[in-house]
Amino acid sequence: MTAQPATSIDPGARELVSGLAARARAAARELALLPRGRKDEALRTMADALVAATDRIVEANTIDVERESAAGTRANLLDRLTLTEARVAAAAQGLRDVAGLPDPVGDVVRGSTTPTGLQVRQVRVPMGVVGMIYEARPNVTVDAAGLALKSGNAAILRGGSAAEHTNRVLVEILRETLRTLGLNPDAVQLLDAPGHDAVRALMTARGEVDLLIPRGGAGLIQTVVTESTVPTIETGVGNCHVYVDAGADLAMAERITLNSKTHRTSVCNSAESLLVHEAVADQALPRILRSLGQEGVVIHADPALKDVTEQAGARWVEATDEDWAVEYLSLDMAVRVVPSLEEAIEHVRRWSSGHTDAIVTDDRSAARRFVDEVDSAAVMVNASTRFTDGAELGFGAEIGISTQKLHARGPMALEELTSTKWVVEGDGQVRV
Amino acid sequence: MTAQPATSIDPGARELVSGLAARARAAARELALLPRGRKDEALRTMADALVAATDRIVEANTIDVERESAAGTRANLLDRLTLTEARVAAAAQGLRDVAGLPDPVGDVVRGSTTPTGLQVRQVRVPMGVVGMIYEARPNVTVDAAGLALKSGNAAILRGGSAAEHTNRVLVEILRETLRTLGLNPDAVQLLDAPGHDAVRALMTARGEVDLLIPRGGAGLIQTVVTESTVPTIETGVGNCHVYVDAGADLAMAERITLNSKTHRTSVCNSAESLLVHEAVADQALPRILRSLGQEGVVIHADPALKDVTEQAGARWVEATDEDWAVEYLSLDMAVRVVPSLEEAIEHVRRWSSGHTDAIVTDDRSAARRFVDEVDSAAVMVNASTRFTDGAELGFGAEIGISTQKLHARGPMALEELTSTKWVVEGDGQVRV
């Protein structure tokens, strides 16, 4: 998708989005006033309804999976697309979990009484209308709808076209549940139109949509954040580093590197690069590379590391600058020996995507410098990069991981789907 | 300025901005680690330096004012451009006030220890490189530099060209001070190049600039928020309402309306529209319109209000829909009688710019409904709209008033110029 002037968007697509957004705005107004009990009841009823409709959901999903399979879609994408009975149950459980979380709406963030007696408070309120643009992962449809509902927002969902039948059925079930409970079904809507014009209309619906969250690969995210005129949050690209400091416990370094790289390679918080301080390289590299090699990780490194890599039983490929920048999302890892902590920090500051970077060390001052000087959403000391995750950090849910600095940074959950409002109560004060 | 593809930006302008941004990034890295004492010392030394250089500043300002005056610039714009000895002293005092405010950097926003023993904390950190685009108001140059410095950010300032000589001298003095104190002068830089390409290069320096804040008229702000690929915060357009409810104390209603409209007409938190509940219109309108008329306010209203307006000694002009939408910034006010609280809320939801809206009432449930259902950055009960102001609400300083919902809403001060970072400390934890 290349940038085009907004005026060239198909008027039909623009009208479709404006209609969705207007209905979402009306629903959002009702949602904003809904007490927690009604929202939680809706989430639990939705969960039950999804489980009850498992056959219908799996049937629709089979149509999507078979069409994509016949079209030669890669196995890992097909896997993300596929819903089974267990996965429907897991999505339903996700909704129940969200029902159990505190409601952020109405929280008083801060407040004071001014010298002239004005009672001032900053209160958390819903964003309003939240758009989600994501790839063909039907569980995101349920997750996003649930998090939006709990935080009092109306959701406009645009999932990948490969999941169109599945998403249609899922959203129908969620909307039916809302209707049954006497709630406005337009709290959850699907932007169900083929082609890029619908997406572009959503991205440029400034004033109609309050927030747009892209979730998916780097290309999707770049398109959304650069072309949108609606406020967006950049999510998820992760070129994460593990730095093994001179002061590292090497067994811990081995364990953390292995977990960060191989626990789940396809996700944004897995590590892509390993930096090792030269003072411990001779001891650390053989054991770490052996562990990585046993898991099938291909090592991208300078020629100087060819021998040690191959002696450790791992495959070596010569690294280029591209390797320092790339998010492999696969069993590949860029490895570099650095002469100092400073050089490690410089490397991370230059190449990191600002998602998660970890240091392994028992040296307090090294840890502090790394934490202070690495400018990323999450900085780990003696822990796997895989912990940058809403559930792991105790938020109970996650709608994405922000790699931007505005509004939200790191895992985003319910609070990050809200804004605030200043309420000022006086007894006739005027400015003098 | 119309939207053009980023590729058509003059390469010289892009290179200039990239150079500024790279130097700002290096300075921001140093600033982020600077303890509060050094920052406050710099702010106080800057204040002294500005006062000491008053003659030099006023001299440069005179060149700008005389040129603009000869070009026929309007009196109110000339007034905003003009610096006197007293105004230089006020700007310096502003820096001293900022030095006295708490440092937001390093604040722990929240934290916890996870079940597996990870110690998690969310720490406030500077944004990094902050760009400001504003009109020909030289005091903004000093304010913005001071707030950015205190919050650990490097500032790239782009003031209106009408203030070019003044801004050049001001920024020179601030940079000289930083250099004298052994700090990186690139913490404060001026984007000093004529023409729109420099601005467009700044707006599209995604990844080089972390945040862009426009401050000025509606046209400037719209250009920046719709054309930028750098994250921006929309500020300041205020079509603010005062609603006089059926339950209002009419003396209070008169006082608050008058203050909201006439205390300072040229600012965003002054009121532009007055809504009066029909149950009290006969009592409220004559006295409120008389007060407004005495201050020279022109009333824009339906023909049904012509007689009461003129009998109260005010000038009446027939209102069109345009009047409900416009930010007059002048001695004009749109006035409407509404049949109910609900209609008042509908009117505000439809026409308000989402800045500040006020209700005057002694009726608790009316106040609560108004507060809950009006979707604006600030909602006032029995207080003037003029209180939506960082200093009035106790923030001590203000870089603008956000009318968007993302990141910051309402008056923005030091905290709103920061982001956060997650710091996770473990003792070898990996994910299972």
XYZ file of C-alpha atoms in Angstrom, chain B residues 2-319:
318
model
C -1.048 21.597 1.368
C -0.125 17.955 1.800
C 2.668 16.808 -0.461
C 4.503 13.512 -0.586
C 7.425 13.531 1.799
C 9.800 12.907 -1.086
C 9.175 16.373 -2.495
C 10.707 18.083 0.537
C 13.820 20.035 -0.316
C 16.841 17.795 0.458
C 18.655 20.742 2.047
C 15.823 21.212 4.532
C 15.756 17.517 5.304
C 19.504 17.473 5.849
C 19.294 20.515 8.112
C 16.614 18.878 10.256
C 18.457 15.550 10.379
C 21.560 17.346 11.585
C 19.636 19.210 14.269
C 17.895 16.004 15.324
C 21.134 14.020 15.558
C 22.733 16.693 17.743
C 19.546 16.894 19.795
C 19.605 13.113 20.275
C 23.157 13.269 21.608
C 22.230 16.114 23.960
C 19.066 14.287 25.072
C 21.152 11.309 26.083
C 23.188 13.506 28.419
C 20.114 15.357 29.684
C 18.349 12.113 30.564
C 21.060 11.311 33.100
C 21.398 14.809 34.537
C 20.390 15.085 38.199
C 17.767 17.647 39.116
C 20.262 20.012 40.722
C 22.206 20.543 37.507
C 19.032 21.170 35.518
C 17.693 23.670 38.051
C 21.051 25.442 38.157
C 20.940 25.737 34.369
C 17.399 27.140 34.448
C 18.306 29.750 37.063
C 21.499 30.713 35.239
C 19.530 31.049 32.013
C 17.089 33.352 33.798
C 19.937 35.553 35.014
C 21.509 35.569 31.546
C 18.255 36.673 29.916
C 17.823 39.533 32.379
C 21.468 40.563 31.900
C 20.953 40.580 28.115
C 17.681 42.531 28.185
C 19.022 45.331 25.992
C 20.342 42.924 23.371
C 17.016 41.046 23.338
C 14.843 44.134 23.114
C 17.057 45.493 20.346
C 16.648 42.333 18.256
C 12.939 42.313 19.013
C 12.618 45.916 17.834
C 13.903 44.869 14.393
C 11.185 42.205 14.196
C 8.433 44.476 15.516
C 9.328 47.357 13.221
C 9.453 45.141 10.142
C 6.110 43.517 10.982
C 4.563 46.830 11.852
C 5.629 48.267 8.504
C 4.151 45.182 6.827
C 0.781 45.995 8.368
C 0.589 43.182 10.932
C -2.466 43.442 13.197
C -2.074 45.158 16.569
C -2.845 42.070 18.668
C -0.209 40.025 16.808
C 2.310 42.844 17.185
C 1.546 42.897 20.897
C 2.259 39.169 21.203
C 5.514 39.647 19.300
C 6.758 42.550 21.389
C 9.272 42.052 24.222
C 9.810 44.769 26.789
C 12.111 44.830 29.801
C 9.177 43.693 31.954
C 8.368 40.820 29.579
C 11.957 39.626 29.480
C 11.912 39.668 33.279
C 8.650 37.681 33.263
C 10.113 35.070 30.909
C 13.153 34.768 33.171
C 10.917 34.416 36.213
C 9.109 31.618 34.347
C 12.403 29.708 34.128
C 12.995 30.201 37.865
C 9.482 28.930 38.569
C 10.157 25.804 36.509
C 13.373 25.276 38.481
C 11.236 25.206 41.602
C 8.948 22.442 40.321
C 9.547 18.759 41.089
C 11.531 16.771 38.512
C 9.275 14.158 36.885
C 12.234 12.095 35.601
C 12.853 8.988 37.676
C 9.414 8.936 39.314
C 8.244 5.372 39.813
C 4.726 5.380 38.386
C 3.830 1.869 39.544
C 5.542 -1.370 40.335
C 5.134 -4.856 41.707
C 6.915 -8.094 42.381
C 5.619 -10.950 40.233
C 4.863 -14.437 41.591
C 8.211 -15.620 40.164
C 10.102 -12.850 41.945
C 10.662 -10.370 39.133
C 10.846 -6.849 40.527
C 8.944 -4.704 38.058
C 8.723 -0.928 38.012
C 7.512 1.647 35.541
C 9.830 4.640 35.661
C 9.282 8.066 34.161
C 11.910 8.952 31.533
C 12.277 11.889 29.141
C 10.694 11.689 25.692
C 14.063 12.428 24.079
C 13.817 14.979 21.275
C 10.808 17.287 21.376
C 9.915 19.634 18.531
C 7.799 22.747 19.037
C 6.143 24.592 16.166
C 4.591 27.879 17.209
C 3.716 31.352 16.093
C 5.527 34.648 16.581
C 5.440 34.707 20.391
C 9.010 34.903 21.671
C 8.014 34.074 25.262
C 7.087 30.580 24.019
C 10.729 30.119 22.978
C 11.883 30.583 26.572
C 8.969 28.652 28.139
C 9.358 25.666 25.847
C 13.142 25.513 26.258
C 12.779 25.619 30.034
C 10.088 22.957 30.282
C 11.957 20.678 27.879
C 15.210 21.057 29.821
C 13.581 20.393 33.184
C 11.905 17.241 31.827
C 15.221 16.032 30.373
C 14.350 16.591 26.728
C 16.301 18.269 23.960
C 14.184 20.883 22.210
C 14.055 21.819 18.544
C 12.206 25.113 18.343
C 10.486 26.492 15.283
C 8.949 29.848 16.036
C 7.080 32.086 13.614
C 9.338 33.854 11.131
C 8.060 37.240 12.297
C 10.082 36.682 15.488
C 13.239 35.431 13.797
C 15.710 37.985 15.150
C 14.296 37.758 18.648
C 14.302 33.959 18.699
C 17.848 33.833 17.369
C 19.115 36.019 20.210
C 17.081 34.205 22.866
C 18.317 30.785 21.801
C 21.899 32.067 21.556
C 21.714 33.240 25.160
C 20.245 29.954 26.384
C 22.896 27.965 24.502
C 25.715 30.177 25.786
C 24.508 29.486 29.317
C 24.495 25.731 28.776
C 28.011 25.885 27.332
C 29.239 27.964 30.270
C 27.912 25.354 32.684
C 29.612 22.516 30.820
C 26.328 21.211 29.445
C 25.607 20.285 25.845
C 24.241 23.421 24.116
C 22.344 21.280 21.639
C 19.748 20.707 24.331
C 18.178 23.859 22.852
C 18.266 24.427 19.120
C 16.416 26.710 16.757
C 15.213 25.453 13.379
C 16.331 28.632 11.705
C 15.550 28.314 8.009
C 12.930 30.161 6.005
C 10.038 28.488 4.269
C 7.725 25.578 4.794
C 10.107 22.829 3.706
C 12.019 23.079 6.968
C 8.768 22.680 8.895
C 7.705 19.782 6.712
C 11.064 18.123 7.212
C 10.575 18.447 10.972
C 7.039 17.046 10.769
C 8.237 13.989 8.876
C 11.417 13.280 10.886
C 9.872 10.092 12.275
C 12.349 8.198 14.426
C 14.534 11.301 14.736
C 12.055 13.428 16.688
C 9.991 11.762 19.425
C 7.216 14.287 19.867
C 5.974 17.365 18.070
C 3.788 19.962 19.765
C 2.100 22.630 17.662
C 1.009 25.748 19.490
C -0.916 28.455 17.768
C -4.018 29.007 15.670
C -6.354 26.351 14.322
C -4.732 26.325 10.862
C -1.228 25.705 12.188
C -2.430 22.944 14.482
C -4.458 21.184 11.789
C -1.518 21.255 9.409
C 0.806 19.735 11.977
C -1.539 17.019 13.242
C -2.635 15.866 9.806
C 0.704 16.087 7.974
C 3.091 14.854 10.636
C 4.396 11.335 10.727
C 6.109 12.196 14.022
C 3.752 11.646 16.996
C 2.007 14.927 17.763
C -0.271 16.394 20.387
C -3.163 18.479 19.182
C -3.466 21.611 21.295
C -5.616 24.433 22.091
C -8.570 25.150 19.833
C -11.318 26.077 22.258
C -14.977 26.448 21.403
C -15.956 26.478 25.076
C -19.517 26.592 26.433
C -21.206 27.922 29.523
C -24.538 26.226 30.212
C -26.887 27.929 32.668
C -29.052 25.138 34.022
C -32.592 25.402 35.388
C -31.039 24.930 38.819
C -28.515 27.762 38.468
C -27.911 30.572 40.909
C -28.435 33.413 38.443
C -26.009 35.845 40.035
C -23.354 33.130 39.805
C -24.375 32.362 36.215
C -23.970 36.020 35.288
C -20.566 36.252 36.960
C -19.229 33.029 35.417
C -20.517 33.830 31.927
C -19.007 37.289 32.029
C -15.665 36.033 33.291
C -15.558 33.117 30.849
C -16.289 35.404 27.905
C -14.570 38.688 28.665
C -11.682 38.066 31.098
C -9.351 37.526 28.145
C -11.017 36.994 24.794
C -7.990 35.937 22.758
C -7.245 32.680 24.580
C -8.474 29.149 24.036
C -10.180 28.748 27.418
C -12.472 31.733 27.000
C -16.122 30.860 26.336
C -17.657 31.290 22.889
C -21.169 29.957 23.467
C -23.820 30.435 26.140
C -26.699 27.984 26.570
C -29.572 28.858 28.881
C -32.277 26.468 30.080
C -35.679 27.792 29.005
C -37.056 27.506 32.546
C -34.760 30.318 33.676
C -34.288 32.148 30.370
C -36.690 34.962 31.221
C -34.856 35.743 34.450
C -31.303 34.896 33.360
C -31.023 36.376 29.885
C -31.771 40.055 30.636
C -29.145 40.311 33.360
C -26.481 38.201 31.584
C -26.983 39.968 28.246
C -26.848 43.345 29.959
C -23.495 42.479 31.571
C -22.125 41.158 28.299
C -23.414 44.194 26.413
C -21.723 46.560 28.847
C -18.425 44.871 28.020
C -19.135 45.276 24.297
C -19.944 41.648 23.540
C -21.940 41.116 20.332
C -24.653 38.457 20.730
C -25.133 35.904 17.929
C -28.540 34.287 18.426
C -31.836 33.263 16.867
C -34.326 36.016 15.926
C -36.378 35.009 18.979
C -33.630 36.528 21.139
C -33.347 39.799 19.180
C -35.695 41.781 21.408
C -34.351 40.631 24.751
C -30.798 41.264 23.557
C -31.493 44.781 22.347
C -33.595 45.616 25.410
C -30.571 44.587 27.495
C -28.523 47.075 25.537
C -26.421 44.554 23.610
C -25.963 44.203 19.863
C -27.783 41.288 18.224
C -26.640 39.441 15.074
C -28.555 36.489 13.635
C -26.798 33.196 14.361
